[in-house]
Amino acid sequence: MALTILMAPAIRANRLISLSPADLLIIVIYFATVLGIGFYLRRYAKTSKDFFLAGREMSAWVAGLSFLSANLGALELMGWAAAAYQYGILAAHFYWIAAFPSMVFLGLVMMPFYYISKTHSVPGYLRLRYGEATRALSGISFAFMTVLMSGINMYAMAIVMKVVLGWNIHFSIWVSSLTVAAYVTLGGLFSAIFNEVLQFFLIWLGVLVVPILGLMEAGGWSGLVVKIHQRVHSNDYVHLWSTLGTFSGNPMGVHWTGIVFGLGGVIAFGYWTTDFLVVQRAMAAKDLRSAKLAPIIAAYFKMVVPLIVILPGLLALGLLPFRLVPESAVRPGLHSYNEVLPLMLARYAGPGLLGLGVTALIAGFMSGMAGNVSAFATVWTYDIYQPYIRKSESDAHYVRVGRWCTILGVILSIATAYFVTQFKSIMDYMQALVSFFIAPLFGTVILGMIWRRATPKAGFWGLLAGTVSSIAMYALVKANPAYLAVIALSPDAKDMAENLYRALWSWIICVLVTVIVSLFTTPKPVEELTGLVYGYTKFPDDGGLPLYKRPVFWGAGVAIFFIILQWVFW
Amino acid sequence: MLPVWFFIGVLLTIYGVIILVTALGELSHPPEVVLAQYHPALFAGILLLLIGGFYTFWFWPGRRKKQ
């Protein structure tokens, strides 16, 4: 049945696939399980440490899988499959150079500072290092960004459910988000992490059918390369680096400097090392060694995620009997890039397997949203409510506030989901948010960790300058597209390339302003920098551990894995 | 607290049973999807049962404590 639908999409313009009773049963059991886990864990989330940091008792594996799963949202799954169809294997850079070295750097270099300082959040670290003003700026911008991201994620999921399954858009938004609200409110970060690990398994097992059967149909990787070449008359879609010598020589319109410095340097380091959404998961680890290992374990899995995200996009490019179009060009009978993953699921998965695949997409949405709302609740409670609204309340009071903030975060996300329906390009909007808030934040945090001379005033002004300049560059290009050639170094640059360069410039501006202001203002006394700055922090020695238990050993393994992948797909 | 692996095991086992039963019913009438002749649901059901069964058995409440 599904094959008929794919061959003649115009026949069923309002629904892509139909679910059998077995598929529906699988989805219903999934919802019951995540809610059941929330109810079960409620009894363990009594103190603020339990609710916001999962008692700091997670193993490296649980923290690591949760760390990655919080990043594997619905946008991540469907957005990057769409990007692979559009840009080819270049989209894999967002999983490879964007995973190594930033995630390893977080584990080996930055995690000890977060963990040893015993802070509850990244803005909390900034308060210790720079003072209240920087913490407030970072806390408010993070809370704002988190809610927007969560809403965008929710809207993207609801759109897919509408197109793929014919579900009412309001039904998808409300049922899924209320489920997330229920289980995170009940069990706090315990519940978010447990469900994220569960969702990690479901995402993998649900989508794995596509690359396996896709490669069988295409005749292996070499067969797929031939088919893509026949379809697009170009080899640019299957090479990682060899086409990046010029802006116009590849489908993304990006130069290798944008990939290496913009993506691998600023965006990846900014996202993985300072976005509290993911860092919070590593902070929940039971000891420093586990906290260091969590992002390194996640890096291995991150580097194989292209198997279930990028490869389906490439398979669609080579195998689907019709061409997909941009969202703005969708007409009755045509499908957009964003429908790549559901289309490929419908191509290979029959009853039962299809239910598992749809559950994987829902799980991806829920893990992304739970990550956002639990991080929002923590930052709001610890970095806005406690310091500025009610300072000296009981621990139970802050747990109650955390629960209410979770519900508030979901309500704001729902409002955002309806708000973003007005925007034409959701992915562009989301990438813009990352370059506004995350790229400059990385400049502030990394200078604070490695440079003793960075002063409290410099931290604040550097972060503000980076954020404002990033927003200004975005607005400038929107107002006058001619500025694209200045900001992205080429008029051929596409949206994604522009995001990479804008992030790079905003980080450089943040660092320059921080350095210049530091040279003219008074630094903190050395005794206040203990546990916060390199050279003034004593780290536990891993030397007594066998080699295979040391985080640095596994970090080196990620490096080797990364090099092999680059060589194979050069 | 029950380990997260136990919940994963139980859920995957239930999914394994559902998909395997569905796949067995489809042996005589394969669904109209590409490569249906390879019966992917049958293999997926068995894989889910194996993974789920392992996690359920290994992390069964009280079992690790006894060891």
Short mmCIF file of N, CA and C in Angstrom, two decimals, chain A residues 453-459 461 513-524:
data_model
loop_
_atom_site.label_atom_id
_atom_site.label_comp_id
_atom_site.label_asym_id
_atom_site.label_seq_id
_atom_site.Cartn_x
_atom_site.Cartn_y
_atom_site.Cartn_z
N ARG A 453 43.28 36.68 33.71
CA ARG A 453 43.17 38.14 33.64
C ARG A 453 41.76 38.61 33.24
N ALA A 454 40.93 37.70 32.67
CA ALA A 454 39.57 38.11 32.25
C ALA A 454 38.81 38.65 33.45
N THR A 455 38.26 39.87 33.33
CA THR A 455 37.65 40.53 34.49
C THR A 455 36.12 40.43 34.46
N PRO A 456 35.46 40.66 35.60
CA PRO A 456 34.00 40.59 35.64
C PRO A 456 33.33 41.54 34.64
N LYS A 457 33.83 42.76 34.55
CA LYS A 457 33.22 43.73 33.61
C LYS A 457 33.41 43.25 32.17
N ALA A 458 34.60 42.72 31.87
CA ALA A 458 34.89 42.26 30.51
C ALA A 458 33.99 41.09 30.12
N GLY A 459 33.71 40.20 31.07
CA GLY A 459 32.83 39.07 30.79
C GLY A 459 31.47 39.54 30.34
N TRP A 461 30.52 42.67 29.19
CA TRP A 461 30.51 43.46 27.95
C TRP A 461 30.88 42.62 26.73
N VAL A 513 36.41 42.01 22.54
CA VAL A 513 35.88 42.96 23.53
C VAL A 513 36.27 42.51 24.95
N THR A 514 36.18 41.22 25.21
CA THR A 514 36.53 40.72 26.55
C THR A 514 38.00 41.01 26.85
N VAL A 515 38.87 40.75 25.88
CA VAL A 515 40.31 40.97 26.09
C VAL A 515 40.59 42.46 26.30
N ILE A 516 40.03 43.31 25.43
CA ILE A 516 40.32 44.75 25.52
C ILE A 516 39.80 45.32 26.85
N VAL A 517 38.55 44.99 27.21
CA VAL A 517 37.99 45.53 28.46
C VAL A 517 38.79 44.99 29.66
N SER A 518 39.23 43.74 29.57
CA SER A 518 40.01 43.15 30.68
C SER A 518 41.29 43.94 30.94
N LEU A 519 41.92 44.40 29.85
CA LEU A 519 43.19 45.10 29.99
C LEU A 519 43.03 46.46 30.68
N PHE A 520 41.79 46.97 30.70
CA PHE A 520 41.56 48.28 31.32
C PHE A 520 40.76 48.20 32.62
N THR A 521 40.44 47.00 33.07
CA THR A 521 39.66 46.87 34.32
C THR A 521 40.36 45.93 35.29
N THR A 522 39.85 45.88 36.52
CA THR A 522 40.54 45.14 37.58
C THR A 522 40.10 43.66 37.60
N PRO A 523 41.06 42.75 37.58
CA PRO A 523 40.68 41.33 37.65
C PRO A 523 40.30 40.91 39.06
N LYS A 524 39.71 39.74 39.18
CA LYS A 524 39.36 39.20 40.49
C LYS A 524 40.62 38.76 41.21
#
